[in-house]
Short mmCIF file of C-alpha atoms in Angstrom, two decimals:
data_model
loop_
_atom_site.label_atom_id
_atom_site.label_comp_id
_atom_site.label_asym_id
_atom_site.label_seq_id
_atom_site.Cartn_x
_atom_site.Cartn_y
_atom_site.Cartn_z
CA MET N 116 -25.97 10.36 2.02
CA GLN N 117 -24.82 11.81 5.37
CA ILE N 118 -22.26 10.03 7.53
CA TYR N 119 -24.62 8.49 10.08
CA GLU N 120 -26.81 7.04 7.35
CA GLU N 121 -23.68 5.76 5.62
CA LEU N 122 -22.52 4.02 8.80
CA LYS N 123 -25.86 2.24 9.03
CA ALA N 124 -25.83 1.35 5.33
CA ARG N 125 -22.37 -0.17 5.72
CA GLY N 126 -23.60 -2.33 8.62
CA LEU N 127 -21.35 -0.72 11.21
CA ILE N 128 -23.91 0.03 13.90
CA ALA N 129 -25.57 -2.66 15.99
CA GLN N 130 -27.10 -0.76 18.95
CA VAL N 131 -27.36 2.88 19.95
CA THR N 132 -28.79 5.05 22.67
CA ASP N 133 -30.50 8.35 21.83
CA GLU N 134 -30.35 7.79 18.08
CA GLU N 135 -31.78 11.14 17.02
CA GLU N 136 -29.17 13.03 19.02
CA ILE N 137 -26.46 10.78 17.69
CA ARG N 138 -27.54 11.40 14.12
CA GLU N 139 -27.58 15.16 14.66
CA LEU N 140 -24.15 15.28 16.33
CA VAL N 141 -22.42 13.01 13.84
CA ASN N 142 -23.95 14.52 10.72
CA THR N 143 -23.09 18.07 11.78
CA GLY N 144 -19.54 17.21 12.80
CA LYS N 145 -20.17 18.03 16.47
CA ALA N 146 -19.29 14.66 17.93
CA THR N 147 -16.21 14.33 20.09
CA PHE N 148 -15.94 10.59 20.46
CA TYR N 149 -13.56 8.08 21.94
CA ILE N 150 -12.62 4.48 21.37
CA GLY N 151 -10.44 2.65 23.85
CA PHE N 152 -7.55 0.33 23.01
CA ASP N 153 -5.99 -1.85 25.70
CA PRO N 154 -2.24 -2.09 25.02
CA THR N 155 -1.98 -5.86 25.43
CA ALA N 156 0.48 -6.28 22.50
CA ASP N 157 3.01 -4.17 20.62
CA SER N 158 0.86 -4.05 17.50
CA LEU N 159 -2.75 -3.49 16.58
CA HIS N 160 -4.37 -6.38 14.73
CA VAL N 161 -7.16 -6.98 12.26
CA GLY N 162 -9.65 -7.10 15.13
CA HIS N 163 -9.00 -3.37 15.63
CA PHE N 164 -9.45 -2.63 11.96
CA MET N 165 -13.14 -1.77 12.04
CA ALA N 166 -12.60 0.73 14.86
CA LEU N 167 -9.76 2.43 12.97
CA CYS N 168 -11.80 2.68 9.78
CA LEU N 169 -14.75 4.06 11.74
CA MET N 170 -12.58 6.73 13.34
CA LYS N 171 -11.24 7.70 9.93
CA ARG N 172 -14.74 7.99 8.45
CA LEU N 173 -16.03 10.11 11.33
CA GLN N 174 -12.99 12.41 11.27
CA MET N 175 -13.40 12.90 7.52
CA ALA N 176 -16.96 14.07 8.30
CA GLY N 177 -15.64 16.74 10.71
CA ASN N 178 -15.92 14.91 14.02
CA ARG N 179 -13.08 14.77 16.55
CA PRO N 180 -11.60 11.40 17.60
CA ILE N 181 -10.06 10.71 20.98
CA VAL N 182 -7.88 7.61 21.07
CA LEU N 183 -7.77 6.30 24.60
CA VAL N 184 -4.95 3.90 25.35
CA GLY N 185 -5.77 1.93 28.45
CA VAL N 186 -2.52 1.98 30.36
CA GLY N 187 -4.47 2.32 33.60
CA THR N 188 -7.14 -0.26 32.74
CA GLY N 189 -4.39 -2.41 31.23
CA MET N 190 -3.01 -2.79 34.74
CA VAL N 191 -6.27 -4.59 35.60
CA GLY N 192 -7.32 -6.40 32.40
CA ASP N 193 -10.71 -6.48 30.74
CA PRO N 194 -12.63 -9.70 31.54
CA SER N 195 -14.88 -9.29 28.47
CA GLY N 196 -14.68 -12.30 26.18
CA ARG N 197 -12.27 -14.07 28.53
CA THR N 198 -12.46 -17.38 30.35
CA ASP N 199 -9.29 -16.71 32.30
CA MET N 200 -7.42 -13.77 33.78
CA ARG N 201 -5.03 -11.82 31.56
CA GLN N 202 -1.35 -11.74 32.40
CA MET N 203 -0.17 -8.61 34.18
CA MET N 204 2.26 -6.42 32.22
CA THR N 205 4.99 -4.10 33.43
CA PRO N 206 4.53 -0.32 32.99
CA GLU N 207 7.48 -0.33 30.57
CA THR N 208 5.89 -2.97 28.35
CA ILE N 209 2.56 -1.16 28.35
CA GLN N 210 4.18 2.15 27.38
CA HIS N 211 6.12 0.49 24.55
CA ASN N 212 2.90 -1.00 23.23
CA CYS N 213 1.20 2.41 23.32
CA ASP N 214 4.02 3.98 21.32
CA CYS N 215 3.66 1.27 18.69
CA PHE N 216 -0.11 1.87 18.52
CA LYS N 217 0.37 5.57 17.85
CA LYS N 218 2.63 4.96 14.86
CA GLN N 219 0.15 2.54 13.30
CA MET N 220 -2.88 4.75 13.98
CA GLU N 221 -1.30 7.68 12.19
CA ARG N 222 -2.05 5.92 8.91
CA PHE N 223 -5.75 6.25 9.69
CA ILE N 224 -6.17 9.27 11.96
CA ASP N 225 -4.93 12.86 11.69
CA PHE N 226 -3.33 13.84 15.00
CA GLY N 227 -2.55 17.36 13.77
CA GLU N 228 -3.16 20.61 15.65
CA GLY N 229 -6.75 20.82 16.89
CA LYS N 230 -7.61 17.41 15.47
CA ALA N 231 -7.44 13.91 16.95
CA ILE N 232 -5.75 13.41 20.30
CA MET N 233 -4.38 10.40 22.11
CA VAL N 234 -4.87 10.18 25.86
CA ASN N 235 -3.64 7.75 28.46
CA ASN N 236 -6.09 6.81 31.19
CA ALA N 237 -3.21 6.16 33.58
CA ASP N 238 -2.97 9.97 33.82
CA TRP N 239 -6.17 10.07 35.87
CA LEU N 240 -6.77 6.50 37.08
CA MET N 241 -3.37 6.02 38.72
CA ASP N 242 -3.83 9.07 40.96
CA LEU N 243 -7.29 8.19 42.24
CA ASN N 244 -7.68 7.80 46.00
CA TYR N 245 -9.32 4.47 46.71
CA VAL N 246 -11.60 5.60 49.53
CA GLU N 247 -12.63 8.74 47.67
CA LEU N 248 -13.40 6.66 44.56
CA LEU N 249 -15.55 4.27 46.59
CA ARG N 250 -17.54 7.13 48.11
CA ASP N 251 -17.78 9.29 45.00
CA VAL N 252 -18.17 6.73 42.21
CA GLY N 253 -18.79 3.34 43.81
CA ALA N 254 -22.12 4.50 45.18
CA CYS N 255 -23.38 4.97 41.60
CA PHE N 256 -23.02 1.27 40.74
CA SER N 257 -25.33 -1.59 41.69
CA VAL N 258 -23.50 -4.88 42.26
CA ASN N 259 -26.65 -6.74 41.26
CA ASN N 260 -26.70 -4.95 37.90
CA MET N 261 -22.99 -5.48 37.39
CA LEU N 262 -23.28 -9.23 37.95
CA ARG N 263 -25.98 -9.39 35.27
CA ALA N 264 -23.52 -8.00 32.71
CA GLU N 265 -22.50 -10.61 30.13
CA CYS N 266 -18.80 -9.85 30.56
CA TYR N 267 -19.03 -10.98 34.21
CA LYS N 268 -21.58 -13.77 33.87
CA GLN N 269 -19.35 -15.81 31.57
CA ARG N 270 -16.54 -15.70 34.11
CA MET N 271 -18.47 -16.51 37.26
CA GLU N 272 -18.16 -20.30 36.95
CA LYS N 273 -14.37 -20.28 36.54
CA GLY N 274 -13.77 -17.41 38.89
CA LEU N 275 -13.86 -13.64 38.56
CA SER N 276 -11.20 -11.79 40.51
CA PHE N 277 -12.07 -8.64 42.43
CA LEU N 278 -9.35 -6.94 40.40
CA GLU N 279 -11.24 -7.60 37.14
CA PHE N 280 -14.57 -6.81 38.78
CA ASN N 281 -13.41 -3.21 39.04
CA TYR N 282 -12.83 -2.92 35.29
CA MET N 283 -16.36 -1.69 34.57
CA ILE N 284 -16.01 1.10 37.12
CA MET N 285 -12.65 2.13 35.69
CA GLN N 286 -13.92 2.21 32.10
CA SER N 287 -17.01 4.11 33.17
CA TYR N 288 -14.79 6.62 34.93
CA ASP N 289 -12.87 7.08 31.67
CA PHE N 290 -15.98 8.37 29.89
CA TYR N 291 -16.88 10.52 32.88
CA HIS N 292 -13.41 12.08 32.89
CA LEU N 293 -13.28 12.58 29.11
CA PHE N 294 -16.73 14.16 29.16
CA GLN N 295 -15.63 16.76 31.69
CA GLU N 296 -12.08 17.32 30.45
CA TYR N 297 -12.52 17.22 26.66
CA GLY N 298 -16.25 17.54 26.05
CA CYS N 299 -16.36 13.93 24.85
CA ASN N 300 -20.03 13.22 24.13
CA MET N 301 -19.89 9.86 22.42
CA GLN N 302 -18.24 6.48 22.84
CA PHE N 303 -17.87 3.51 20.52
CA GLY N 304 -17.03 -0.09 21.25
CA GLY N 305 -17.68 -3.73 20.44
CA ASN N 306 -20.71 -5.70 21.54
CA ASP N 307 -18.86 -7.16 24.52
CA GLN N 308 -18.31 -3.64 25.85
CA TRP N 309 -21.99 -2.70 26.00
CA SER N 310 -22.38 -3.06 29.78
CA ASN N 311 -19.15 -1.18 30.47
CA MET N 312 -20.20 1.61 28.14
CA LEU N 313 -23.65 1.93 29.67
CA GLY N 314 -21.91 2.18 33.03
CA GLY N 315 -20.17 5.32 31.81
CA THR N 316 -23.42 6.80 30.57
CA GLU N 317 -25.10 6.08 33.91
CA LEU N 318 -22.21 7.55 35.88
CA ILE N 319 -22.48 10.84 34.00
CA ARG N 320 -26.24 10.83 34.48
CA ARG N 321 -25.88 10.29 38.22
CA LYS N 322 -23.00 12.72 38.81
CA LEU N 323 -23.92 15.55 36.45
CA ASP N 324 -27.08 17.41 35.59
CA LYS N 325 -29.77 16.36 33.13
CA ASP N 326 -28.55 18.63 30.34
CA ALA N 327 -25.13 17.03 30.54
CA TYR N 328 -26.67 13.59 30.32
CA ALA N 329 -28.55 14.59 27.18
CA MET N 330 -25.18 14.84 25.43
CA THR N 331 -23.96 11.48 26.62
CA ILE N 332 -24.30 9.11 23.71
CA THR N 333 -23.24 5.49 23.40
CA LEU N 334 -22.84 3.65 20.11
CA LEU N 335 -21.92 0.07 19.51
CA LEU N 336 -19.82 -1.32 16.68
CA ASN N 337 -21.14 -4.33 14.85
CA SER N 338 -19.83 -7.52 16.42
CA GLU N 339 -18.17 -8.58 13.16
CA GLY N 340 -15.04 -6.70 14.23
CA LYS N 341 -14.46 -9.19 17.04
CA LYS N 342 -14.48 -12.11 14.59
CA MET N 343 -11.78 -10.69 12.37
CA GLY N 344 -8.12 -11.50 12.44
CA LYS N 345 -8.25 -14.97 13.97
CA THR N 346 -6.44 -17.70 12.06
CA SER N 347 -5.20 -21.16 12.94
CA SER N 348 -1.66 -19.75 13.19
CA GLY N 349 -2.56 -16.76 15.36
CA ALA N 350 -3.57 -13.12 14.98
CA VAL N 351 -3.19 -11.05 11.80
CA TRP N 352 -1.19 -7.98 12.83
CA LEU N 353 -0.95 -4.52 11.28
CA ASP N 354 2.78 -4.45 11.99
CA PRO N 355 4.55 -5.62 8.78
CA ASN N 356 7.25 -7.26 10.89
CA LYS N 357 4.63 -9.53 12.46
CA THR N 358 2.37 -10.04 9.45
CA SER N 359 3.96 -9.19 6.10
CA PRO N 360 1.98 -7.12 3.58
CA TYR N 361 1.72 -10.23 1.42
CA GLU N 362 0.33 -12.31 4.33
CA PHE N 363 -2.04 -9.46 5.15
CA TYR N 364 -3.19 -9.37 1.53
CA GLN N 365 -3.67 -13.14 1.50
CA TYR N 366 -5.72 -13.04 4.69
CA TRP N 367 -8.30 -10.83 3.01
CA ARG N 368 -7.98 -12.62 -0.35
CA ASN N 369 -9.04 -15.81 1.39
CA VAL N 370 -12.13 -14.62 3.25
CA GLY N 371 -15.24 -16.74 2.72
CA ASP N 372 -17.62 -16.12 -0.15
CA ASP N 373 -20.35 -15.19 2.32
CA ASP N 374 -18.19 -12.55 4.00
CA VAL N 375 -16.40 -10.77 1.16
CA LEU N 376 -19.08 -8.21 0.27
CA LYS N 377 -19.82 -7.59 3.95
CA CYS N 378 -16.13 -6.80 4.51
CA ILE N 379 -15.96 -4.57 1.43
CA ARG N 380 -18.97 -2.64 2.68
CA MET N 381 -17.71 -2.27 6.26
CA LEU N 382 -14.00 -1.72 5.77
CA THR N 383 -13.18 -0.19 2.40
CA PHE N 384 -13.77 3.40 1.38
CA LEU N 385 -15.21 2.45 -1.99
CA PRO N 386 -18.49 4.27 -2.76
CA LEU N 387 -21.60 2.40 -1.67
CA GLU N 388 -23.02 2.74 -5.18
CA GLU N 389 -20.05 0.78 -6.52
CA ILE N 390 -20.36 -1.87 -3.81
CA ASP N 391 -24.10 -2.24 -4.38
CA LYS N 392 -23.39 -3.31 -7.96
CA MET N 393 -21.37 -6.24 -6.58
CA ASP N 394 -24.34 -7.65 -4.66
CA SER N 395 -25.32 -9.81 -7.66
CA TRP N 396 -21.80 -11.16 -8.17
CA GLU N 397 -21.30 -14.89 -7.85
CA GLY N 398 -18.87 -17.62 -8.82
CA ALA N 399 -15.63 -16.30 -10.31
CA GLN N 400 -16.80 -12.73 -9.74
CA LEU N 401 -16.49 -13.30 -5.99
CA ASN N 402 -12.78 -14.00 -6.49
CA THR N 403 -12.52 -10.61 -8.16
CA ALA N 404 -14.32 -9.09 -5.17
CA LYS N 405 -11.81 -10.74 -2.83
CA GLU N 406 -8.92 -9.27 -4.80
CA ILE N 407 -10.54 -5.84 -4.57
CA LEU N 408 -10.97 -6.25 -0.80
CA ALA N 409 -7.41 -7.48 -0.28
CA TYR N 410 -5.87 -4.73 -2.40
CA GLU N 411 -7.89 -1.88 -0.85
CA LEU N 412 -7.18 -2.90 2.74
CA THR N 413 -3.50 -3.64 2.13
CA LYS N 414 -3.19 -0.21 0.53
CA LEU N 415 -4.91 1.38 3.52
CA VAL N 416 -2.60 -0.29 6.07
CA HIS N 417 0.70 -0.63 4.21
CA GLY N 418 0.48 1.84 1.33
CA GLU N 419 -0.12 1.54 -2.39
CA GLU N 420 3.37 0.28 -3.25
CA GLU N 421 3.15 -2.66 -0.83
CA ALA N 422 -0.38 -3.45 -2.01
CA GLU N 423 0.87 -3.60 -5.60
CA LYS N 424 3.73 -5.90 -4.60
CA ALA N 425 1.44 -8.20 -2.61
CA GLN N 426 -1.04 -8.46 -5.46
CA LYS N 427 1.72 -9.12 -7.99
CA THR N 428 3.14 -11.85 -5.77
CA ALA N 429 -0.29 -13.44 -5.31
CA TRP N 430 -0.89 -13.46 -9.06
CA GLY N 431 2.58 -14.93 -9.55
CA LEU N 432 1.61 -18.02 -7.57
CA PHE N 433 -0.82 -19.01 -10.28
CA SER N 434 1.37 -18.34 -13.30
CA SER N 435 4.69 -19.80 -14.38
CA GLY N 436 7.67 -17.63 -13.66
CA GLY N 437 5.68 -15.37 -11.33
CA ASP N 438 7.38 -12.99 -8.91
CA THR N 439 7.74 -14.60 -5.48
CA SER N 440 10.25 -12.12 -4.06
CA ASN N 441 7.71 -10.55 -1.72
CA MET N 442 6.34 -13.85 -0.44
CA PRO N 443 7.05 -14.72 3.22
CA SER N 444 10.47 -16.36 3.07
CA THR N 445 13.00 -18.21 5.20
CA GLY N 446 16.69 -18.29 4.43
CA LEU N 447 18.53 -21.52 5.22
CA THR N 448 22.22 -21.94 5.92
CA ALA N 449 24.50 -24.89 5.23
CA GLY N 450 24.16 -25.75 8.92
CA ASP N 451 20.43 -26.43 8.41
CA LEU N 452 21.23 -29.19 5.92
CA THR N 453 22.37 -32.75 6.63
CA ASP N 454 24.60 -34.28 3.96
CA GLY N 455 23.57 -31.52 1.58
CA SER N 456 19.78 -31.83 1.97
CA ILE N 457 16.91 -31.13 4.38
CA ALA N 458 13.90 -33.34 5.12
CA ILE N 459 10.40 -31.97 4.43
CA LEU N 460 9.37 -32.01 8.10
CA ASP N 461 12.55 -30.20 9.17
CA LEU N 462 12.05 -27.71 6.34
CA MET N 463 8.48 -26.92 7.41
CA LEU N 464 9.55 -26.55 11.04
CA LYS N 465 12.36 -24.19 10.03
CA CYS N 466 9.89 -22.09 8.01
CA GLY N 467 7.43 -21.92 10.92
CA LEU N 468 4.72 -23.67 8.93
CA ILE N 469 4.08 -26.36 11.54
CA PRO N 470 4.33 -26.40 15.35
CA SER N 471 5.67 -29.97 15.45
CA LYS N 472 6.81 -32.84 13.26
CA GLY N 473 3.67 -34.73 14.27
CA GLU N 474 1.52 -31.99 12.75
CA GLY N 475 3.71 -31.97 9.64
CA ARG N 476 3.45 -35.73 9.27
CA ARG N 477 -0.34 -35.51 9.43
CA LEU N 478 -0.44 -32.76 6.79
CA VAL N 479 1.78 -34.71 4.39
CA GLN N 480 -0.21 -37.92 4.85
CA GLN N 481 -3.46 -36.02 4.16
CA GLY N 482 -2.07 -34.52 0.96
CA GLY N 483 -1.89 -31.00 2.34
CA VAL N 484 1.71 -30.15 1.39
CA SER N 485 3.18 -29.26 -2.00
CA VAL N 486 6.68 -28.12 -2.92
CA ALA N 487 7.46 -26.43 -6.25
CA GLY N 488 3.99 -27.30 -7.46
CA GLU N 489 4.30 -31.02 -6.72
CA LYS N 490 2.34 -32.71 -3.94
CA VAL N 491 4.56 -34.29 -1.29
CA SER N 492 3.30 -37.78 -0.41
CA ASP N 493 6.39 -39.18 1.34
CA ILE N 494 7.12 -37.96 4.88
CA GLY N 495 10.74 -38.90 4.24
CA ALA N 496 11.08 -36.59 1.22
CA SER N 497 14.07 -34.25 1.25
CA PHE N 498 15.38 -31.36 -0.83
CA THR N 499 18.94 -30.64 -1.87
CA ALA N 500 21.06 -27.52 -1.67
CA GLU N 501 20.84 -27.24 -5.46
CA GLN N 502 17.04 -27.18 -5.33
CA LEU N 503 17.11 -24.50 -2.62
CA ALA N 504 19.65 -22.32 -4.43
CA GLY N 505 18.67 -19.10 -6.20
CA GLU N 506 14.97 -18.32 -5.83
CA GLY N 507 14.54 -21.48 -3.76
CA LEU N 508 11.38 -23.54 -3.38
CA VAL N 509 7.78 -22.49 -2.75
CA ILE N 510 6.05 -24.60 -0.11
CA LYS N 511 2.27 -24.70 -0.13
CA LYS N 512 0.44 -25.74 3.04
CA GLY N 513 -3.23 -26.46 2.56
CA LYS N 514 -4.96 -24.30 -0.03
CA LYS N 515 -3.98 -20.84 1.15
CA VAL N 516 -0.55 -20.72 2.82
CA PHE N 517 2.54 -20.18 0.65
CA HIS N 518 6.12 -19.82 1.86
CA ARG N 519 9.45 -19.58 0.06
CA ALA N 520 12.55 -21.37 1.36
CA TYR N 521 15.96 -20.60 -0.11
CA LEU N 522 19.63 -21.22 0.63
CA GLU N 523 21.50 -18.14 1.70
CA GLY N 524 24.90 -17.20 0.26
#
């Protein structure tokens, strides 16, 4: 099976333009493609995972990735999927975030000589002359068409700033620039980027000749990528200092039964023939599938050693004397204790398991908290320094969140 057919079989493509040309370029390794990443944080997260895996697959098939970090567009903020305006960031913060992205991407993409490149759209957007841009590029865009774009329509009721309104033109200009400067003939993005991406295709069609337009291809990632990485406690990051390998493993271990095989197909590099055999799995076999998913993705992001540790720790939770050393942990000091003990609500707050005592009280009253394997039913329960000594105590919140608390020193 060639790479384009594999992408479709894995459910990674939702919409395309010029499919026959796309298939030819991708399957022959002649695609130079870009995916943009707005540097809004100092780590990539699980929502970026599908894009990174896609870039890796395409590069393995001989195609050339261009990673575009949106320092220039980051100064404006993408309104797609937003109901409010993003906070503005300083140039120093944006650059720091870009540097962090590069380190994480190197686990997926080969930036060696003549291979993948990383570009910064501030290098061309920041030097644009406003009047020249209006005359040269602005004339290619219809305001009526722009206002019909979903990314703008959803913001119209609450207010769309003129600053954000320019985002489509800026992203379109990115593709136009990359096409001319690097021969970039393909772009990928999530469903919410479709209008912005088509804007780039149209700009090249309007500004360049017909033959150039024939090489301008737009693909669209399946929208599943946008659903990933959202939890009740926040995003799931690729940075191990933000989301530990064990927490990352547990995130994937706890995906829903209906999603596990979809995620294995989209995100792992297991052969499709092997995945197809799992289609008939049900019941306990789905738990095995979740362990496969969690292990494969943790290995991809954090390496085989960390994946082994995370899996060993997860297994240890369900067996006596299991290894909990790699579980997310919080060390307590004598100053955290009152008269040699700490109350359950204070303990959970200290461990970052609850945002407030009110939330902790509700969880305890609903039977959602266990310590050392015993359900906590009394909101006044407390734990002594002796209990917290050594390996400490494992706190379980709900069905899926585990955390170890121990007394330091």
